[in-house]
């Protein structure tokens, strides 16, 4: 069997085939048992949930089917912030069962803090290990973890995945990119785990160092998530490193990376439905949308012990993809994240997500995946400038060529996204590089976010 790029695929690998290919009826029965136990756990151990249930007049025993999930209250990011630091924990923080804490950065308010028991960490590792298998890895693989280690869940989440898989782990964390490349080559790394922006920077650095990783390195797979990545950018990383790139999704509040992940067929992310129930909600009515329609993703955790969550509204936009996957997994797939409700830009009345720019840029061979959106205000009106870097051999001496390219990109953006954008093509390496999540939007408006 060959994939979309013509690469011949070996046999499919699975980490937990009994679960990943479970009969749907059995899986739903398992979900119900776990949902009932989670609801009881939340009600008995977390005053926030007891209050929320009481306000709605619901008791854990009222949950007798998966459809009863609809009766339960939502949890918002603000609820986690208000609970800072430990009020949403099911156990006191000094309880021996609480093994680890992670937290979001908290740049826009209190950090959200999440606790993990040993079992929580093992379950988390299992979901990441599934992705390692999805991209062709196994216990013989050498896994380079180049997500940041620390309170961010990327590094340690991938690390746990490596442990559960019994792979060999190279715990690089992010940064020191030339050293990353050198070790990737010298040690014969098989699989890289990092953000897509960092994978691209690693690839470009390797090429700059005079290597041709696609031909000369052993690496064959990359697990790239934590931020949006267009198909164009994915193909660029794949071509430069000679790997297959699979997408992995997750968020610190819900667990970390591994809530859903893509198999090598690259057609949506299989949700770890034995650990989470996913809902797609209409953001206005908060009712579930029909299968295949976009909406806000919400998760209910099914196995988390320390920080269980009921109907957590993520603000991420996706949809459920109908149909079976060629890999044989029965876990349903969600589409790649389209954007976040709070990332959406409203420019002169038109709604647009930064990631949509990436998709349009992918059709221009003269530019790379490095881009940045700069917002400024001119009087009451907002202006958007899209800075995009050209490929290294683009001729910057010919003003006419530059202007023509800018005009063509701008016209394409207008016809695809209906937005009026000033496009500025800039020389290679003039946009800041990222070792983690890329900063795509610079907001220099006087009234920041006034129109957002
Ligand atoms: O980014 C966890 C993670 C680490 C996921 C490593 C994958 C790999 P947070 O820092 O809490 O956690 O950020 C979560 O990042 O709500 C999405 O908006 C975004 N995000 C995460 N994965 C993807 C992805 C980690 N694959 C927020 N595609 C989420 C697009 C993603 N956006």
XYZ file of C-alpha atoms in Angstrom, residues 217-430:
214
model
C 19.330 10.771 8.093
C 17.618 7.686 9.446
C 14.567 9.611 10.692
C 11.249 8.481 9.192
C 8.484 10.069 11.254
C 7.537 13.237 13.100
C 4.758 13.857 15.613
C 3.932 17.527 15.305
C 1.186 19.293 17.196
C 0.377 22.029 19.707
C -0.336 24.590 16.968
C -2.012 24.717 13.551
C 0.013 23.487 10.583
C -1.236 23.823 7.010
C -0.941 20.964 4.544
C 1.628 23.053 2.656
C 3.806 23.428 5.722
C 3.412 19.743 6.527
C 4.578 18.791 3.005
C 7.531 21.154 3.362
C 8.654 19.468 6.610
C 8.080 16.028 5.101
C 10.150 16.828 2.005
C 12.995 18.515 3.872
C 13.371 15.868 6.599
C 12.246 12.860 4.555
C 9.595 11.925 7.107
C 5.897 11.373 7.493
C 4.390 14.056 9.735
C 1.348 13.174 11.825
C -0.675 15.697 13.766
C -1.252 15.367 17.497
C -3.741 17.432 19.470
C -4.265 18.060 23.118
C -4.510 20.748 25.737
C -3.054 21.001 29.180
C -6.423 21.349 30.921
C -7.663 18.055 29.482
C -4.389 16.087 29.692
C -1.733 17.281 27.229
C -0.760 15.852 23.823
C -2.588 12.664 22.833
C -6.247 13.608 23.288
C -6.428 12.873 19.563
C -3.843 11.925 16.999
C -3.546 11.231 13.340
C -2.507 7.908 11.865
C -0.257 7.706 8.814
C -3.280 8.040 6.525
C -3.329 11.704 7.583
C -7.070 12.099 7.338
C -8.141 13.473 10.691
C -7.214 12.708 14.279
C -8.473 9.588 16.069
C -9.864 10.687 19.420
C -8.817 8.616 22.447
C -12.480 7.857 23.091
C -11.704 5.359 25.822
C -10.395 8.327 27.850
C -12.505 11.234 26.545
C -15.944 11.925 25.148
C -15.825 14.581 22.468
C -18.738 16.842 21.655
C -18.957 19.409 18.867
C -21.186 22.290 19.923
C -22.824 25.177 18.191
C -21.023 28.068 19.937
C -24.228 30.099 20.140
C -26.810 27.538 21.241
C -24.308 25.134 22.906
C -26.293 22.286 21.373
C -24.434 19.500 19.534
C -24.148 20.095 15.770
C -24.887 17.324 13.240
C -21.950 15.034 12.371
C -19.643 16.662 9.829
C -20.438 20.246 10.845
C -17.928 22.535 12.489
C -18.357 23.770 16.029
C -16.589 24.246 19.349
C -14.957 21.114 20.725
C -15.806 20.064 24.287
C -14.327 17.140 26.206
C -15.422 15.102 29.168
C -12.642 13.061 30.731
C -13.464 9.407 31.457
C -10.445 8.130 33.367
C -8.753 11.134 34.943
C -8.376 10.791 38.677
C -6.836 14.029 39.950
C -8.280 16.620 37.545
C -11.411 15.205 35.923
C -13.387 17.614 33.742
C -16.973 17.585 32.624
C -17.878 19.122 29.277
C -14.814 21.334 29.130
C -15.262 23.949 26.408
C -11.938 24.179 24.600
C -12.693 27.099 22.240
C -11.076 25.040 19.461
C -13.037 24.661 16.250
C -13.286 21.286 14.555
C -15.809 18.703 13.367
C -16.315 14.970 13.457
C -15.265 13.287 10.224
C -17.743 10.640 9.157
C -16.725 7.244 7.788
C -14.148 4.567 8.550
C -10.380 4.993 8.364
C -8.181 2.686 6.282
C -6.029 1.966 9.356
C -8.806 -0.127 10.895
C -9.115 1.949 14.043
C -12.694 2.442 15.138
C -11.931 5.516 17.261
C -13.749 8.386 15.570
C -11.750 11.111 13.888
C -11.894 14.844 14.410
C -10.764 17.218 11.685
C -7.570 19.183 12.150
C -8.156 22.289 14.258
C -9.421 25.174 12.147
C -8.673 27.824 14.737
C -9.836 28.975 18.132
C -12.919 31.048 18.785
C -10.687 33.520 20.619
C -8.068 33.636 17.811
C -10.556 34.657 15.204
C -9.791 38.024 13.670
C -12.636 40.223 12.556
C -11.197 42.572 10.022
C -13.653 45.062 8.578
C -16.507 42.737 9.334
C -14.925 39.598 7.860
C -14.081 36.684 10.156
C -10.807 34.938 9.514
C -8.529 32.542 11.388
C -4.760 33.053 11.087
C -4.349 29.422 10.005
C -6.453 30.100 6.893
C -3.656 32.304 5.574
C -1.276 29.353 5.720
C -3.521 27.345 3.446
C -3.676 30.085 0.801
C 0.076 30.713 0.919
C 0.733 27.027 0.277
C -0.268 27.487 -3.375
C 2.598 29.950 -4.053
C 5.912 28.288 -4.813
C 7.782 31.599 -4.396
C 7.078 31.804 -0.653
C 7.808 29.628 2.384
C 5.703 28.665 5.409
C 7.172 31.499 7.478
C 4.575 34.230 7.803
C 3.256 36.717 10.315
C 0.133 38.842 10.499
C 0.562 42.400 11.775
C -2.522 44.290 12.908
C -2.484 48.075 13.093
C -5.162 50.685 13.339
C -5.633 53.714 11.156
C -8.252 55.906 12.756
C -11.264 53.745 13.529
C -10.272 51.139 10.951
C -8.143 48.081 11.472
C -5.489 47.187 8.948
C -3.910 43.838 8.387
C -0.506 43.302 6.854
C 0.656 39.829 5.964
C 4.407 39.435 6.004
C 5.612 36.380 4.178
C 9.107 35.150 3.459
C 10.257 34.169 0.011
C 12.226 31.077 -0.901
C 16.012 31.649 -0.812
C 16.491 31.908 -4.598
C 13.800 34.555 -5.119
C 15.274 37.570 -6.911
C 14.871 40.550 -4.592
C 16.536 42.947 -6.986
C 13.585 43.021 -9.310
C 11.012 45.347 -7.770
C 8.524 44.452 -10.476
C 8.665 40.768 -9.524
C 8.135 41.571 -5.847
C 5.157 43.808 -6.561
C 3.642 41.261 -8.876
C 3.932 38.502 -6.266
C 2.415 40.721 -3.574
C -0.477 41.576 -5.857
C -1.135 37.945 -6.730
C -1.116 36.776 -3.104
C -3.370 39.636 -2.093
C -5.845 38.812 -4.896
C -5.865 35.150 -3.897
C -6.567 36.057 -0.259
C -9.399 38.324 -1.323
C -11.009 35.683 -3.485
C -10.507 32.820 -0.992
C -11.113 34.520 2.329
C -12.847 37.762 1.299
C -10.342 39.779 3.302
C -8.476 42.817 2.155
C -4.865 42.417 3.210
C -1.719 44.301 2.405
C 0.893 41.691 1.508
C 4.554 42.346 2.113
C 7.020 39.775 0.877
C 10.191 39.868 2.909
C 13.634 38.364 2.546
C 14.464 34.900 3.846
C 15.092 34.714 7.597
C 13.534 38.071 8.413
